[in-house]
Coordinates of N, CA and C in Angstrom, one line a residue:
X282 N -26.4 26.4 3.0 CA -25.6 26.3 1.9 C -24.4 25.4 2.1
X283 N -23.8 25.5 3.3 CA -22.7 24.7 3.7 C -23.1 23.2 3.7
X284 N -24.3 22.9 4.2 CA -24.8 21.5 4.2 C -25.0 21.1 2.8
X285 N -25.4 22.0 1.9 CA -25.7 21.6 0.5 C -24.3 21.2 -0.2
X286 N -23.3 21.8 0.2 CA -22.0 21.4 -0.3 C -21.5 20.1 0.3
X287 N -21.9 19.8 1.5 CA -21.6 18.4 2.0 C -22.3 17.4 1.2
X288 N -23.4 17.8 0.6 CA -24.1 16.9 -0.3 C -23.3 16.6 -1.5
X289 N -22.5 17.5 -2.0 CA -21.7 17.3 -3.1 C -20.7 16.2 -2.9
X290 N -20.2 16.2 -1.6 CA -19.2 15.1 -1.3 C -19.9 13.8 -1.4
X291 N -21.1 13.7 -0.9 CA -21.9 12.4 -0.9 C -22.1 12.0 -2.4
X292 N -22.4 13.0 -3.2 CA -22.7 12.7 -4.6 C -21.4 12.2 -5.3
X293 N -20.3 12.7 -4.8 CA -19.0 12.2 -5.5 C -18.8 10.7 -5.3
X294 N -19.4 10.1 -4.3 CA -19.3 8.7 -4.0 C -20.3 7.9 -4.8
X295 N -21.3 8.6 -5.3 CA -22.4 7.9 -6.0 C -22.0 7.0 -7.2
X296 N -21.1 7.5 -8.1 CA -20.7 6.7 -9.2 C -19.9 5.4 -8.8
X297 N -19.1 5.5 -7.7 CA -18.4 4.4 -7.2 C -19.4 3.3 -6.7
X298 N -20.4 3.8 -5.9 CA -21.4 2.9 -5.4 C -22.2 2.3 -6.5
X299 N -22.6 3.1 -7.4 CA -23.4 2.5 -8.5 C -22.6 1.5 -9.3
X300 N -21.4 1.7 -9.6 CA -20.5 0.8 -10.3 C -20.4 -0.5 -9.5
X301 N -20.2 -0.4 -8.2 CA -20.1 -1.5 -7.3 C -21.4 -2.3 -7.3
X302 N -22.5 -1.6 -7.3 CA -23.8 -2.4 -7.2 C -24.1 -3.1 -8.5
X303 N -23.5 -2.6 -9.7 CA -23.8 -3.2 -10.9 C -22.9 -4.5 -11.1
X304 N -21.9 -4.7 -10.3 CA -21.0 -5.8 -10.5 C -21.6 -7.0 -9.6
X305 N -22.3 -7.9 -10.2 CA -22.9 -9.0 -9.5 C -22.0 -9.9 -8.8
X306 N -20.8 -10.3 -9.3 CA -19.9 -11.2 -8.6 C -19.1 -10.5 -7.5
X307 N -19.5 -9.3 -7.1 CA -18.7 -8.5 -6.1 C -18.5 -9.3 -4.8
X308 N -19.6 -9.9 -4.4 CA -19.5 -10.7 -3.1 C -18.5 -11.8 -3.2
X309 N -18.5 -12.5 -4.3 CA -17.6 -13.6 -4.5 C -16.2 -13.0 -4.6
X310 N -16.0 -11.9 -5.4 CA -14.7 -11.4 -5.6 C -14.2 -10.8 -4.3
X311 N -15.1 -10.2 -3.5 CA -14.6 -9.6 -2.2 C -14.2 -10.8 -1.3
X312 N -14.9 -11.9 -1.3 CA -14.5 -13.0 -0.5 C -13.2 -13.6 -1.0
X313 N -13.0 -13.7 -2.3 CA -11.7 -14.2 -2.8 C -10.6 -13.2 -2.5
X314 N -10.9 -11.9 -2.6 CA -9.9 -10.9 -2.3 C -9.5 -11.0 -0.8
X315 N -10.5 -11.2 0.1 CA -10.1 -11.4 1.5 C -9.3 -12.6 1.7
X316 N -9.6 -13.7 1.0 CA -8.8 -14.9 1.1 C -7.4 -14.7 0.6
X317 N -7.3 -14.0 -0.5 CA -6.0 -13.7 -1.1 C -5.1 -12.9 -0.2
X318 N -5.8 -11.9 0.5 CA -5.0 -11.1 1.4 C -4.6 -11.9 2.6
X319 N -5.5 -12.7 3.1 CA -5.2 -13.5 4.3 C -4.1 -14.5 4.0
X320 N -4.1 -15.1 2.8 CA -3.0 -16.1 2.4 C -1.7 -15.3 2.3
X321 N -1.8 -14.1 1.7 CA -0.5 -13.3 1.5 C 0.0 -12.9 2.9
X322 N -0.9 -12.6 3.8 CA -0.5 -12.2 5.1 C 0.2 -13.3 5.9
X323 N -0.3 -14.5 5.7 CA 0.3 -15.7 6.4 C 1.7 -15.9 5.8
X324 N 1.8 -15.8 4.5 CA 3.1 -16.0 3.9 C 4.1 -14.9 4.3
X325 N 3.6 -13.7 4.3 CA 4.4 -12.6 4.7 C 4.9 -12.7 6.2
X326 N 4.0 -13.1 7.0 CA 4.3 -13.2 8.5 C 5.4 -14.3 8.7
X327 N 5.2 -15.4 8.0 CA 6.2 -16.5 8.1 C 7.6 -16.0 7.6
X328 N 7.6 -15.3 6.5 CA 8.9 -14.8 6.0 C 9.5 -13.7 6.9
X329 N 8.7 -12.9 7.5 CA 9.2 -11.9 8.5 C 9.7 -12.5 9.7
X330 N 9.1 -13.6 10.2 CA 9.6 -14.3 11.4 C 10.9 -14.9 11.0
X331 N 11.0 -15.5 9.8 CA 12.3 -16.1 9.4 C 13.4 -15.0 9.3
X332 N 13.0 -13.8 8.8 CA 14.0 -12.7 8.7 C 14.4 -12.3 10.2
X333 N 13.5 -12.2 11.1 CA 13.8 -11.8 12.4 C 14.7 -12.8 13.1
X334 N 14.5 -14.1 12.9 CA 15.4 -15.1 13.5 C 16.8 -15.0 12.9
X335 N 16.9 -14.8 11.6 CA 18.2 -14.7 11.0 C 18.9 -13.4 11.4
X336 N 18.2 -12.3 11.5 CA 18.8 -11.1 11.8 C 19.2 -11.1 13.3
X337 N 18.5 -11.7 14.2 CA 18.9 -11.9 15.6 C 20.2 -12.7 15.7
X338 N 20.2 -13.8 14.9 CA 21.4 -14.6 14.9 C 22.7 -13.8 14.4
X339 N 22.5 -13.0 13.4 CA 23.6 -12.1 13.0 C 23.9 -11.1 14.0
X340 N 22.9 -10.5 14.7 CA 23.2 -9.6 15.7 C 23.9 -10.1 16.9
X341 N 23.6 -11.4 17.2 CA 24.3 -12.1 18.3 C 25.6 -12.6 18.0
X342 N 26.0 -12.7 16.8 CA 27.3 -13.2 16.3 C 28.4 -12.3 16.8
X343 N 29.1 -12.6 17.8 CA 30.2 -11.8 18.3 C 31.5 -11.8 17.5
X344 N 31.6 -12.7 16.6 CA 32.8 -12.7 15.7 C 32.7 -11.7 14.7
X345 N 31.6 -11.0 14.5 CA 31.5 -9.9 13.5 C 31.6 -8.6 14.1
X346 N 32.2 -7.6 13.4 CA 32.3 -6.2 13.9 C 30.9 -5.6 13.6
X347 N 30.7 -4.4 14.2 CA 29.4 -3.7 14.0 C 29.2 -3.4 12.5
X348 N 30.2 -3.0 11.8 CA 30.1 -2.8 10.3 C 29.7 -4.0 9.6
X349 N 30.3 -5.1 9.9 CA 30.0 -6.4 9.3 C 28.6 -6.8 9.5
X350 N 28.2 -6.6 10.8 CA 26.8 -7.0 11.2 C 25.8 -6.2 10.3
X351 N 26.0 -4.9 10.3 CA 25.1 -4.0 9.5 C 25.1 -4.4 8.1
X352 N 26.3 -4.7 7.5 CA 26.3 -5.0 6.1 C 25.6 -6.3 5.9
X353 N 25.8 -7.3 6.7 CA 25.1 -8.6 6.5 C 23.6 -8.5 6.8
X354 N 23.2 -7.7 7.7 CA 21.7 -7.5 8.0 C 21.1 -6.8 6.8
X355 N 21.8 -5.8 6.2 CA 21.3 -5.1 5.1 C 21.2 -6.0 3.9
X356 N 22.2 -6.9 3.7 CA 22.1 -7.9 2.6 C 21.0 -8.9 2.9
X357 N 20.8 -9.3 4.1 CA 19.7 -10.1 4.5 C 18.4 -9.5 4.2
X358 N 18.3 -8.2 4.5 CA 17.0 -7.5 4.2 C 16.8 -7.4 2.7
X359 N 17.8 -7.3 1.9 CA 17.7 -7.4 0.5 C 17.0 -8.6 0.0
X360 N 17.2 -9.7 0.7 CA 16.5 -11.0 0.3 C 15.0 -10.9 0.6
X361 N 14.7 -10.2 1.7 CA 13.3 -10.2 2.1 C 12.5 -9.0 1.7
X362 N 13.1 -7.9 1.1 CA 12.4 -6.7 0.7 C 11.4 -7.1 -0.4
X363 N 11.7 -8.0 -1.4 CA 10.6 -8.3 -2.4 C 9.4 -8.9 -1.7
X364 N 9.5 -9.6 -0.6 CA 8.3 -10.1 0.1 C 7.4 -9.0 0.6
X365 N 8.1 -7.9 1.1 CA 7.3 -6.7 1.5 C 6.6 -6.1 0.3
X366 N 7.3 -6.0 -0.8 CA 6.7 -5.4 -2.0 C 5.5 -6.3 -2.5
X367 N 5.7 -7.6 -2.5 CA 4.7 -8.5 -3.0 C 3.5 -8.4 -2.1
X368 N 3.6 -8.4 -0.8 CA 2.5 -8.3 0.1 C 1.8 -7.0 -0.1
X369 N 2.5 -5.9 -0.2 CA 1.9 -4.6 -0.4 C 1.1 -4.6 -1.7
X370 N 1.6 -5.2 -2.7 CA 1.0 -5.3 -4.0 C -0.3 -6.1 -3.9
X371 N -0.3 -7.2 -3.2 CA -1.5 -8.0 -3.1 C -2.6 -7.2 -2.3
X372 N -2.2 -6.6 -1.2 CA -3.2 -5.8 -0.5 C -3.7 -4.7 -1.3
X373 N -2.9 -4.0 -2.0 CA -3.3 -2.8 -2.9 C -4.3 -3.3 -3.9
X374 N -4.0 -4.5 -4.5 CA -4.8 -5.0 -5.6 C -6.2 -5.4 -5.1
X375 N -6.3 -6.0 -4.0 CA -7.5 -6.5 -3.5 C -8.3 -5.6 -2.6
X376 N -7.7 -4.6 -2.1 CA -8.4 -3.6 -1.2 C -9.5 -2.9 -2.0
X377 N -9.2 -2.6 -3.2 CA -10.2 -1.9 -4.0 C -11.5 -2.7 -4.2
X378 N -11.3 -4.0 -4.4 CA -12.5 -4.9 -4.5 C -13.3 -4.9 -3.2
X379 N -12.6 -5.0 -2.1 CA -13.2 -5.0 -0.7 C -13.9 -3.7 -0.5
X380 N -13.3 -2.6 -0.8 CA -13.9 -1.3 -0.6 C -15.1 -1.1 -1.5
X381 N -15.0 -1.6 -2.8 CA -16.2 -1.6 -3.7 C -17.3 -2.4 -3.1
X382 N -17.1 -3.5 -2.5 CA -18.1 -4.3 -1.9 C -18.8 -3.5 -0.8
X383 N -17.9 -2.9 0.1 CA -18.4 -2.1 1.2 C -19.3 -0.9 0.7
X384 N -18.8 -0.2 -0.3 CA -19.5 0.9 -0.9 C -20.8 0.5 -1.5
X385 N -20.9 -0.7 -2.0 CA -22.1 -1.2 -2.6 C -23.2 -1.4 -1.6
X386 N -22.8 -1.6 -0.4 CA -23.7 -1.8 0.7 C -24.2 -0.5 1.3
X387 N -23.6 0.6 0.9 CA -24.0 1.9 1.4 C -25.2 2.4 0.5
X388 N -26.3 2.8 1.2 CA -27.4 3.4 0.4 C -27.2 4.8 0.2
X389 N -26.6 5.2 -0.9 CA -26.2 6.5 -1.3 C -27.5 7.4 -1.4
X390 N -28.5 6.9 -2.0 CA -29.8 7.7 -2.1 C -30.3 8.1 -0.7
X391 N -30.2 7.2 0.2 CA -30.7 7.6 1.6 C -29.8 8.7 2.2
X392 N -28.5 8.6 1.9 CA -27.6 9.6 2.4 C -27.9 10.9 1.8
X393 N -28.2 11.0 0.5 CA -28.5 12.2 -0.2 C -29.8 12.8 0.3
X394 N -30.8 11.9 0.5 CA -32.1 12.4 1.0 C -32.0 13.0 2.4
X395 N -31.2 12.3 3.2 CA -31.0 12.9 4.6 C -30.3 14.2 4.5
X396 N -29.3 14.3 3.6 CA -28.5 15.6 3.5 C -29.4 16.7 3.0
X397 N -30.3 16.4 2.1 CA -31.2 17.4 1.6 C -32.2 17.8 2.6
X398 N -32.7 16.9 3.4 CA -33.6 17.2 4.5 C -33.0 18.1 5.5
X399 N -31.7 17.9 5.8 CA -31.0 18.8 6.7 C -30.8 20.2 6.1
X400 N -30.5 20.2 4.8 CA -30.4 21.5 4.1 C -31.7 22.3 4.2
X401 N -32.8 21.6 3.9 CA -34.1 22.3 3.9 C -34.4 22.8 5.3
X402 N -34.2 21.9 6.4 CA -34.5 22.3 7.7 C -33.6 23.5 8.2
X403 N -32.4 23.6 7.7 CA -31.5 24.6 8.2 C -31.8 26.0 7.6
X404 N -32.7 26.0 6.7 CA -33.1 27.3 6.1 C -32.1 27.8 5.1
X405 N -31.1 27.0 4.7 CA -30.1 27.5 3.7 C -30.8 27.7 2.4
X406 N -31.7 26.9 2.0 CA -32.3 27.1 0.7 C -33.2 28.4 0.7
X407 N -33.9 28.7 1.8 CA -34.7 29.9 1.9 C -33.7 31.1 1.8
X408 N -32.6 31.0 2.6 CA -31.7 32.2 2.6 C -31.1 32.4 1.2
X409 N -30.8 31.3 0.5 CA -30.2 31.4 -0.9 C -31.2 32.1 -1.8
X410 N -32.5 31.7 -1.7 CA -33.6 32.3 -2.5 C -33.7 33.8 -2.2
X411 N -33.7 34.1 -0.9 CA -33.7 35.5 -0.5 C -32.6 36.3 -1.1
X412 N -31.4 35.8 -1.1 CA -30.3 36.5 -1.6 C -30.4 36.7 -3.1
X413 N -30.9 35.6 -3.8 CA -31.0 35.7 -5.2 C -32.1 36.8 -5.6
X414 N -33.1 37.0 -4.8 CA -34.1 38.0 -5.1 C -33.7 39.4 -4.8
X415 N -32.7 39.5 -4.0 CA -32.2 40.8 -3.6 C -31.7 41.6 -4.8
X416 N -32.2 42.8 -5.1 CA -31.8 43.5 -6.2 C -30.4 44.0 -6.1
X417 N -29.8 44.0 -4.9 CA -28.4 44.5 -4.8 C -27.4 43.7 -5.6
X418 N -27.8 42.4 -5.8 CA -26.9 41.5 -6.6 C -26.7 42.0 -8.0
X419 N -27.8 42.7 -8.5 CA -27.7 43.2 -9.9 C -27.2 44.6 -9.9
X420 N -26.9 45.2 -8.8 CA -26.4 46.6 -8.7 C -25.0 46.7 -9.3
X421 N -24.7 47.8 -9.9 CA -23.4 48.1 -10.4 C -22.6 49.0 -9.4
X422 N -23.1 49.2 -8.3 CA -22.5 50.0 -7.2 C -21.2 49.3 -6.8
X423 N -20.0 50.0 -6.9 CA -18.7 49.3 -6.6 C -18.7 48.9 -5.1
X424 N -19.4 49.6 -4.2 CA -19.4 49.2 -2.8 C -20.1 47.9 -2.6
X425 N -21.3 47.8 -3.3 CA -22.1 46.5 -3.3 C -21.3 45.4 -3.9
X426 N -20.6 45.7 -5.0 CA -19.8 44.6 -5.6 C -18.7 44.1 -4.7
X427 N -18.0 45.0 -4.1 CA -16.9 44.7 -3.2 C -17.5 43.9 -2.0
X428 N -18.6 44.3 -1.4 CA -19.2 43.6 -0.3 C -19.6 42.2 -0.6
X429 N -20.3 42.1 -1.8 CA -20.8 40.8 -2.2 C -19.7 39.9 -2.6
X430 N -18.6 40.5 -3.2 CA -17.4 39.7 -3.5 C -16.8 39.1 -2.2
X431 N -16.7 39.9 -1.2 CA -16.2 39.4 0.1 C -17.1 38.3 0.7
X432 N -18.4 38.5 0.6 CA -19.4 37.5 1.1 C -19.2 36.2 0.3
X433 N -19.1 36.4 -1.0 CA -19.0 35.2 -1.9 C -17.7 34.4 -1.5
X434 N -16.6 35.2 -1.4 CA -15.3 34.6 -1.0 C -15.4 33.8 0.3
X435 N -16.1 34.4 1.3 CA -16.2 33.8 2.6 C -17.1 32.5 2.4
X436 N -18.2 32.6 1.7 CA -19.1 31.5 1.5 C -18.3 30.3 0.8
X437 N -17.6 30.7 -0.2 CA -16.9 29.7 -1.0 C -15.8 29.0 -0.1
X438 N -15.1 29.8 0.7 CA -14.1 29.3 1.6 C -14.7 28.3 2.6
X439 N -15.8 28.7 3.2 CA -16.5 27.9 4.1 C -17.0 26.6 3.4
X440 N -17.5 26.7 2.2 CA -18.0 25.6 1.5 C -16.9 24.6 1.2
X441 N -15.8 25.1 0.8 CA -14.6 24.3 0.5 C -14.1 23.6 1.7
X442 N -14.2 24.3 2.9 CA -13.8 23.6 4.1 C -14.7 22.5 4.4
X443 N -16.0 22.7 4.2 CA -17.0 21.6 4.4 C -16.8 20.4 3.5
X444 N -16.5 20.7 2.2 CA -16.2 19.6 1.3 C -15.0 18.9 1.7
X445 N -13.9 19.6 2.1 CA -12.7 18.9 2.6 C -13.0 18.1 3.8
X446 N -13.8 18.6 4.7 CA -14.1 17.8 5.9 C -14.9 16.6 5.5
X447 N -15.9 16.8 4.6 CA -16.7 15.6 4.2 C -15.8 14.6 3.5
X448 N -14.9 15.0 2.7 CA -14.1 14.1 1.9 C -13.1 13.3 2.9
X449 N -12.7 14.1 4.0 CA -11.9 13.4 5.0 C -12.7 12.3 5.7
X450 N -14.0 12.7 6.0 CA -14.8 11.7 6.6 C -15.1 10.5 5.7
X451 N -15.3 10.8 4.4 CA -15.5 9.7 3.5 C -14.3 8.8 3.3
X452 N -13.1 9.4 3.3 CA -11.9 8.7 3.2 C -11.6 7.8 4.4
X453 N -11.9 8.4 5.6 CA -11.7 7.7 6.8 C -12.7 6.5 6.9
X454 N -14.0 6.8 6.5 CA -15.0 5.7 6.5 C -14.6 4.6 5.6
X455 N -14.1 5.0 4.4 CA -13.7 4.0 3.4 C -12.6 3.1 3.9
X456 N -11.6 3.8 4.5 CA -10.4 3.1 5.0 C -10.9 2.2 6.2
X457 N -11.8 2.7 7.0 CA -12.3 1.8 8.1 C -13.0 0.6 7.6
X458 N -13.9 0.8 6.6 CA -14.6 -0.3 6.0 C -13.7 -1.3 5.4
X459 N -12.7 -0.8 4.7 CA -11.7 -1.7 4.1 C -10.9 -2.5 5.1
X460 N -10.5 -1.8 6.2 CA -9.8 -2.4 7.3 C -10.7 -3.5 8.0
X461 N -11.9 -3.1 8.2 CA -12.8 -4.1 8.8 C -13.1 -5.3 7.9
X462 N -13.2 -5.0 6.6 CA -13.4 -6.1 5.7 C -12.2 -7.0 5.6
X463 N -11.0 -6.5 5.7 CA -9.8 -7.3 5.7 C -9.7 -8.0 7.1
X464 N -10.1 -7.4 8.1 CA -9.9 -8.0 9.5 C -10.9 -9.1 9.7
X465 N -12.1 -9.0 9.1 CA -13.1 -10.1 9.2 C -12.8 -11.3 8.4
X466 N -12.9 -12.5 9.0 CA -12.6 -13.7 8.2 C -13.7 -13.8 7.1
X467 N -13.3 -14.4 6.0 CA -14.2 -14.6 4.8 C -15.2 -15.7 5.2
X468 N -16.5 -15.5 4.8 CA -17.5 -16.5 5.1 C -17.1 -17.8 4.3
X469 N -17.5 -18.9 4.9 CA -17.2 -20.2 4.1 C -17.9 -20.2 2.8
X470 N -17.2 -20.7 1.8 CA -17.7 -20.7 0.4 C -18.9 -21.8 0.4
X471 N -19.9 -21.4 -0.4 CA -21.0 -22.4 -0.6 C -20.6 -23.4 -1.6
X472 N -21.0 -24.6 -1.3 CA -20.6 -25.7 -2.2 C -21.5 -25.8 -3.4

């Protein structure tokens, strides 16, 4: 049963993967997204190096008091803060395209088939069928109802823990794929 709920997490990714597979220019857009991020990173790095040099010069200026240094460095940072925001915006904008490309390469159907195979092998489906056939579920006995209520609460809690764990894995894998896609240089464009 718990493995079946892990399947729910895999199915949650299915619409994203299907949408990504339907977009034919995804490879081109992912490559252009990587190029845009790379170009933005180079501009950002140059600006931050410039900021560092200017901040060091202000820090080394002995004619300034500590308060004056802090004020001037804060004002200097005000000049460079928009660069941080611009770089963050570019990465945020293009990371979704890169993640979509990566998700398009995941065979969701194979993941679902494997999850169902594990569920069937674990006996969870047989156990669920046995519980459903048990006449005690239809009983109005308050003790049975309380017992099965506790069992259901426990099962739901365990299932939710599994879904949370699966979503954490999916989010970590998505972040890793996006980070790898950003880290890998874009393939040369075909002429």
